[in-house]
GROMACS .gro file of C-alpha atoms in nm:
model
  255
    1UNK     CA    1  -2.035   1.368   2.287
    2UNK     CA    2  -2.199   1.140   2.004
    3UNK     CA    3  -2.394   0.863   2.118
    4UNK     CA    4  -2.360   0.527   2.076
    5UNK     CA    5  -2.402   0.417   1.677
    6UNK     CA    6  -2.734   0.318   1.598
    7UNK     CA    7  -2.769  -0.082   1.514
    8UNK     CA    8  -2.704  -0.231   1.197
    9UNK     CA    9  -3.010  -0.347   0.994
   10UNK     CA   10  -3.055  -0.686   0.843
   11UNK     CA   11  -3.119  -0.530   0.532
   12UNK     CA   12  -2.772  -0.352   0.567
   13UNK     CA   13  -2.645  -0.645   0.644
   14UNK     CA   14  -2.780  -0.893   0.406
   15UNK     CA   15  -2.652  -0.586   0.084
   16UNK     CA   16  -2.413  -0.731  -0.138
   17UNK     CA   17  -2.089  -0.502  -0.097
   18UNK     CA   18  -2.071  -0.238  -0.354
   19UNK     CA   19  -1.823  -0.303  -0.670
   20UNK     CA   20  -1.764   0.084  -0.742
   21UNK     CA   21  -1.411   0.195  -0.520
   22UNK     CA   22  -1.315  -0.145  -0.432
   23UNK     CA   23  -0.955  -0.243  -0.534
   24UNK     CA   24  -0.861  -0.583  -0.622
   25UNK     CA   25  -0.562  -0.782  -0.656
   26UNK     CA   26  -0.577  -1.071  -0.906
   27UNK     CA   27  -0.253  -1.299  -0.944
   28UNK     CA   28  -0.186  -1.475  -1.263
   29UNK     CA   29  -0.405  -1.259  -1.473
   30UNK     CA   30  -0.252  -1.279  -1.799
   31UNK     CA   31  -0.463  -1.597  -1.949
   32UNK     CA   32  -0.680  -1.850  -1.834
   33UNK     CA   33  -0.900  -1.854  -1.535
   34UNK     CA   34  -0.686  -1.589  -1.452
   35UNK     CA   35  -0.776  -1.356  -1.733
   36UNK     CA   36  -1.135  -1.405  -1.770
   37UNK     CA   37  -1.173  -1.335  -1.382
   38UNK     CA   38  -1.004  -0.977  -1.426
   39UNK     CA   39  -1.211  -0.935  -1.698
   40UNK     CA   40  -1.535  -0.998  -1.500
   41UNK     CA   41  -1.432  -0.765  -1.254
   42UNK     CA   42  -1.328  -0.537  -1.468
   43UNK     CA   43  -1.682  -0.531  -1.579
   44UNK     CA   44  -1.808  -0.536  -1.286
   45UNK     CA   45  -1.651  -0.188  -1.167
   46UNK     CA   46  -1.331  -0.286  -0.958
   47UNK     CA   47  -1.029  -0.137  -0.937
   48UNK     CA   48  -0.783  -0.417  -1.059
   49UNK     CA   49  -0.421  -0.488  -0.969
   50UNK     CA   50  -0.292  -0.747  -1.214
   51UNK     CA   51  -0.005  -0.979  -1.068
   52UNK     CA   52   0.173  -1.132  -1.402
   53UNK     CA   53   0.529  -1.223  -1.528
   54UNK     CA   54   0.480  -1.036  -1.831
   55UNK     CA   55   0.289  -0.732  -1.780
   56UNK     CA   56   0.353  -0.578  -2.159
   57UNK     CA   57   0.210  -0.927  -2.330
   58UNK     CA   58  -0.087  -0.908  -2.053
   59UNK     CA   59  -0.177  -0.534  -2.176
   60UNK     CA   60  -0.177  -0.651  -2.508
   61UNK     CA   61  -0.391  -0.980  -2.443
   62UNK     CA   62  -0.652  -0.831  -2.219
   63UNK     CA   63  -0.696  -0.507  -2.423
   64UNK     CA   64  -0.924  -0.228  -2.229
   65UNK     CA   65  -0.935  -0.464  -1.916
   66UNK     CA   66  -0.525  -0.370  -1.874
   67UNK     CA   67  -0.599  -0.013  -1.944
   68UNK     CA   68  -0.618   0.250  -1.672
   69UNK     CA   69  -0.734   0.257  -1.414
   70UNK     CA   70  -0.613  -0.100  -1.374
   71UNK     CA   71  -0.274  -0.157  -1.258
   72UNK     CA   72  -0.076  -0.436  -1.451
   73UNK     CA   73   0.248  -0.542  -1.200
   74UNK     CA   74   0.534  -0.797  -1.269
   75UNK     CA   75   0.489  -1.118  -0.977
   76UNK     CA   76   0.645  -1.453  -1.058
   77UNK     CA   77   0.516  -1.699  -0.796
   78UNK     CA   78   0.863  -1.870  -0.777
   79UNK     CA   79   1.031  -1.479  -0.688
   80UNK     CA   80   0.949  -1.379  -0.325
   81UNK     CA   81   1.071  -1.059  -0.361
   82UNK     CA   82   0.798  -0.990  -0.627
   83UNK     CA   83   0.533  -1.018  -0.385
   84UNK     CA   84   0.652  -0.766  -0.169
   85UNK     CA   85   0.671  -0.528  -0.482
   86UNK     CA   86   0.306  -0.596  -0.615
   87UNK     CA   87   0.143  -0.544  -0.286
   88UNK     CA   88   0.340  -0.163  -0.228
   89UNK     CA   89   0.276  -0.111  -0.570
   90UNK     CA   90  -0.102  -0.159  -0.552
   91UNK     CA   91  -0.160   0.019  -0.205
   92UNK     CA   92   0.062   0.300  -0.348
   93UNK     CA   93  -0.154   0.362  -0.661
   94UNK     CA   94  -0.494   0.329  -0.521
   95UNK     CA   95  -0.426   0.387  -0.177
   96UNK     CA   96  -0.652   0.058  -0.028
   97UNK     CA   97  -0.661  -0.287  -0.093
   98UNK     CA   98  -1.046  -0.467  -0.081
   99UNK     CA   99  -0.980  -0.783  -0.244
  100UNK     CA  100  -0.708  -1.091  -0.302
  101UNK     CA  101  -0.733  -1.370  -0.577
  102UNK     CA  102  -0.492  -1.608  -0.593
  103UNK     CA  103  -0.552  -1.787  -0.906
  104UNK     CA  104  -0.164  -1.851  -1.066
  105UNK     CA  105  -0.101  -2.182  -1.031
  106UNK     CA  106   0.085  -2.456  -1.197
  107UNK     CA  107   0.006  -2.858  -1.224
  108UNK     CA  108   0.259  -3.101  -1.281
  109UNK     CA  109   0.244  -3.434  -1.288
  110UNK     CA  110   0.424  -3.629  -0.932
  111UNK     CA  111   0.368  -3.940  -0.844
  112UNK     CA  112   0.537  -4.228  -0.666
  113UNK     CA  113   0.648  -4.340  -1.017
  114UNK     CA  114   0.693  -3.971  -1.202
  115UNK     CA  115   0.813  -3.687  -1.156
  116UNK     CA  116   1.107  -3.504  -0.935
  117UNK     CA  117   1.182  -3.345  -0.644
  118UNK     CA  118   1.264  -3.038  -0.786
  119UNK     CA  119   0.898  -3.044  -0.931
  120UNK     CA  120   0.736  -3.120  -0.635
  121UNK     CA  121   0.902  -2.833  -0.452
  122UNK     CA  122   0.807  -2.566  -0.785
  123UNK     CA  123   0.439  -2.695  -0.665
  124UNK     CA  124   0.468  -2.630  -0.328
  125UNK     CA  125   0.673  -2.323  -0.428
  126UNK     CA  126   0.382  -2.207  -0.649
  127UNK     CA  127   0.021  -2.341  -0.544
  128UNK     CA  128   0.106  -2.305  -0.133
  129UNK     CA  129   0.393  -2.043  -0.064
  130UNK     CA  130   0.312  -1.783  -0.313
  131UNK     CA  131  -0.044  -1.737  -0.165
  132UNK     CA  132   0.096  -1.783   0.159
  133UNK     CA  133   0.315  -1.473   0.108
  134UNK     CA  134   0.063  -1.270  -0.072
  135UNK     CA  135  -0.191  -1.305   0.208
  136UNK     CA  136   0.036  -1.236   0.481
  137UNK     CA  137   0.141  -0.932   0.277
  138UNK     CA  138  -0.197  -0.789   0.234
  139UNK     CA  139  -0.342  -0.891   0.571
  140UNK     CA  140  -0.280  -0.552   0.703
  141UNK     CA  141  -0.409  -0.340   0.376
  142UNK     CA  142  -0.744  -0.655   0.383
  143UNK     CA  143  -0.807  -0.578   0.784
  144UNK     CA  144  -0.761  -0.177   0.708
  145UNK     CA  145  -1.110  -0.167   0.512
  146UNK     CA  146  -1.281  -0.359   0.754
  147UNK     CA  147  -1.469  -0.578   0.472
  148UNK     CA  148  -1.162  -0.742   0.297
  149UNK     CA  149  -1.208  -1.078   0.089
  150UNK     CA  150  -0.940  -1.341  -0.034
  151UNK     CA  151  -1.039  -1.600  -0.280
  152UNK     CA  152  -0.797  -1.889  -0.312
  153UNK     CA  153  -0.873  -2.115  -0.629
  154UNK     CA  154  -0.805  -2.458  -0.489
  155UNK     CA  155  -0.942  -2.738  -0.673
  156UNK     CA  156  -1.181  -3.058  -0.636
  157UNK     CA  157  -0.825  -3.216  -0.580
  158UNK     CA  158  -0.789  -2.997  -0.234
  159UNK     CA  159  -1.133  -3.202  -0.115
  160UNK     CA  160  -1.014  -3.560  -0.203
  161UNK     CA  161  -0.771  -3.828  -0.360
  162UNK     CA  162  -0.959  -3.917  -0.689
  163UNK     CA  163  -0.740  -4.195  -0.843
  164UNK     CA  164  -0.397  -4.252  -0.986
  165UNK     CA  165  -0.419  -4.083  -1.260
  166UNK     CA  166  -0.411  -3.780  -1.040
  167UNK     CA  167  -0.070  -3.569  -0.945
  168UNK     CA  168  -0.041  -3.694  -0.554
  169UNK     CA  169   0.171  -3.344  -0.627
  170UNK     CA  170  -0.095  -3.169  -0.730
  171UNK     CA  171  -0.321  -3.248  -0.463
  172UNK     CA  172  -0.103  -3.257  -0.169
  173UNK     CA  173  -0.055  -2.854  -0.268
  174UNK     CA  174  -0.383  -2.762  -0.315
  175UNK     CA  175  -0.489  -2.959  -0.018
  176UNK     CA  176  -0.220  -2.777   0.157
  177UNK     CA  177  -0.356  -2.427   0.028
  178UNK     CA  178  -0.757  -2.518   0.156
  179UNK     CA  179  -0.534  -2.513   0.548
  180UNK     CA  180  -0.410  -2.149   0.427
  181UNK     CA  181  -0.751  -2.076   0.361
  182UNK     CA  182  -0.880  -2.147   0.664
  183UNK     CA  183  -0.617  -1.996   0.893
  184UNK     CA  184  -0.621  -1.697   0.683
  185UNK     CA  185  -1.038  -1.678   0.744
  186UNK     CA  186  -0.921  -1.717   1.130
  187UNK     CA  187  -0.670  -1.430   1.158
  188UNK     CA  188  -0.895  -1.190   0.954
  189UNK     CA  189  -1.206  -1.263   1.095
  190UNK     CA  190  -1.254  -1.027   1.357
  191UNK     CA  191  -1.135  -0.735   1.121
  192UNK     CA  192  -1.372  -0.823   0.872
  193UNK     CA  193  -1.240  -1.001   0.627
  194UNK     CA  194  -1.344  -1.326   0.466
  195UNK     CA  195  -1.187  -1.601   0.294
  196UNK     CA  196  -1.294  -1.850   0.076
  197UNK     CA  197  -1.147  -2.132  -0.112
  198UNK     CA  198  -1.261  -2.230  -0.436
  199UNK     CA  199  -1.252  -2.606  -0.543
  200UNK     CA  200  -1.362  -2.625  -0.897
  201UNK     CA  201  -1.306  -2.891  -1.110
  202UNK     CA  202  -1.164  -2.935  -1.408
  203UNK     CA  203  -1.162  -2.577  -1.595
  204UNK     CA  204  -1.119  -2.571  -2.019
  205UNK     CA  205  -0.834  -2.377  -1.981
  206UNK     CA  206  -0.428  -2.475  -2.065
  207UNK     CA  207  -0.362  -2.545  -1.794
  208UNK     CA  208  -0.525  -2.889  -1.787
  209UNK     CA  209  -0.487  -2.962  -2.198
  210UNK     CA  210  -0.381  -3.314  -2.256
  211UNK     CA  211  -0.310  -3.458  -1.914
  212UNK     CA  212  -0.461  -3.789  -1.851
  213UNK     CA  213  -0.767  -3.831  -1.640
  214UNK     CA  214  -0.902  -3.525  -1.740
  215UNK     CA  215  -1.256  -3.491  -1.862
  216UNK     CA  216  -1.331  -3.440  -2.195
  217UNK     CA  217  -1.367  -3.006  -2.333
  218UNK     CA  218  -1.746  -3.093  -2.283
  219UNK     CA  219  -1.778  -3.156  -1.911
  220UNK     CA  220  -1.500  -2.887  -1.849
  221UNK     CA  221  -1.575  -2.520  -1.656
  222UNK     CA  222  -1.564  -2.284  -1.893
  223UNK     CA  223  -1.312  -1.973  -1.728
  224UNK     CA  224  -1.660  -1.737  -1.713
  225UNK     CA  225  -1.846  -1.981  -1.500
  226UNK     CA  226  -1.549  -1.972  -1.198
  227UNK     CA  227  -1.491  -1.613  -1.260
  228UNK     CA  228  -1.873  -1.519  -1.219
  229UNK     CA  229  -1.825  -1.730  -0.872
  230UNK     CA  230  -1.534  -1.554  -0.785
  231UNK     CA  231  -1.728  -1.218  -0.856
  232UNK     CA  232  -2.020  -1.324  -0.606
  233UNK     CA  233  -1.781  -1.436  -0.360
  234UNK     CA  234  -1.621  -1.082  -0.308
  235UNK     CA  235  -1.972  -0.889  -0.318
  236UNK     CA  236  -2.127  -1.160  -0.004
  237UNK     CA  237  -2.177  -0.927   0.282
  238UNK     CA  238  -1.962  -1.053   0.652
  239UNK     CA  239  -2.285  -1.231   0.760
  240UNK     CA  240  -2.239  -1.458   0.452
  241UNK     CA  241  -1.918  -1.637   0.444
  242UNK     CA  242  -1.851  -1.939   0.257
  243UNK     CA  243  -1.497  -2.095   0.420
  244UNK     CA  244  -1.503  -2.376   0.122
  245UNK     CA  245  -1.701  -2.414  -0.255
  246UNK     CA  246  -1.675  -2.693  -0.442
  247UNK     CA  247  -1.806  -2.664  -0.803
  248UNK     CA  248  -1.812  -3.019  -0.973
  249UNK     CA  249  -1.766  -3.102  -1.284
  250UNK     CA  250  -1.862  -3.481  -1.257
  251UNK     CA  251  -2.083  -3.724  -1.070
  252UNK     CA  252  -1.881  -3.853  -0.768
  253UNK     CA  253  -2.030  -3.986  -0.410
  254UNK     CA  254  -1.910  -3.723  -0.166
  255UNK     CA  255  -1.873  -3.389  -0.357
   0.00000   0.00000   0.00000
């Protein structure tokens, strides 16, 4: 009978996980943030599973980043039954799953004074219940490897109420998605897995083009400077997690 396994190292377990066999999913991949973090890990030597709503135009758009090996799958955020689809899909081609983003998200502007119900619940619908579903989906496939890693991209707006100019919307999602976060790092932790949420700030992306309050192109993140976060994130080793990281793009008090 084999003995008892010898004990881990710190130098084992201070190593960045390897890149190389590791299989990530990556929702909302088609531009953005989105794109320019599948394109990072492309580079960096994942397996990719692309979550989109228009898989041909994404293969176009991202070039050799949508080519094999990578998988590029239809998931709308506001379809629950797409969800189910992406996640078989991906654990049927490659077999494991290492790795969840959830980057697709949507920002409308709610208020007291603007906006409508029915765009307050395609908020909640998108930034909160999509990644909800996703996680709870790939828990099993995350806990299987026994060093899984789920990055939610929150926002500055999930750490505080800035001002009016803000979409109470907006923030009341992404606050709501920070609590995913952490109850997702609670019922993983044991099986290895690690969860972080992302608060960036304002990103030079589309998704931000034109609304008020928004800092100028200047003192935006460009897309490569959260995707080379994102990329360090899901390399930290289990003795490293970071449950929340806020990357500012302004001078403000408390972040």
């Amino acid at each position: 009978m084999a003995g008892p396994s010898p004990p881990v190292s710190a130098d084992a377990a201070a190593a960045l996980l390897p890149t190389h066999g590791r299989v990530v999913m990556v929702s909302g991949a088609s531009r953005g943030l989105g794109a320019a973090i599948a394109r990072r890990l492309h580079a960096d030597g994942y397996s990719l599973s692309l979550g989109v709503r228009d898989p041909d135009q994404t293969r176009r758009s991202l070039g050799p980043t949508a080519a094999e090996p990578t998988l590029v799958e239809r998931f709308d955020a506001t379809l629950a039954a797409t969800a189910g689809r992406w996640v078989e899909a991906t654990v049927a081609r490659f077999g494991r799953l290492d790795g969840l983003v959830n980057n697709a998200g949507i920002l409308t502007r709610v208020t007291f004074d603007e906006g409508s119900d029915e765009q307050l619940d395609e908020l909640w619908t998108v930034n909160v219940k999509a990644p909800f579903r996703l996680i709870r989906l790939a828990l099993p496939h995350l806990k299987a490897t026994g060093h899984g890693r789920i990055v939610n991209i929150a926002s500055t707006d999930a750490k505080r109420y800035r001002d009016p100019s803000v979409s109470v919307g907006y923030a009341m999602s992404k606050h709501a998605l920070l609590a995913v976060s952490h109850a997702a790092k609670f019922a993983g932790w044991e099986a290895g897995v690690r969860v972080t949420a992302l608060c960036p700030g304002a990103i030079d992306t589309q998704l931000v083009a034109g609304l008020a309050g928004i800092t100028s192109g200047v003192n935006r993140l460009a897309p490569a400077t959260v995707a080379e976060i994102v990329s360090f994130l899901l390399r930290l080793p289990d003795t490293a997690t970071i449950a929340e990281l806020v990357v500012n793009t302004r001078l403000e008090s408390t972040l």
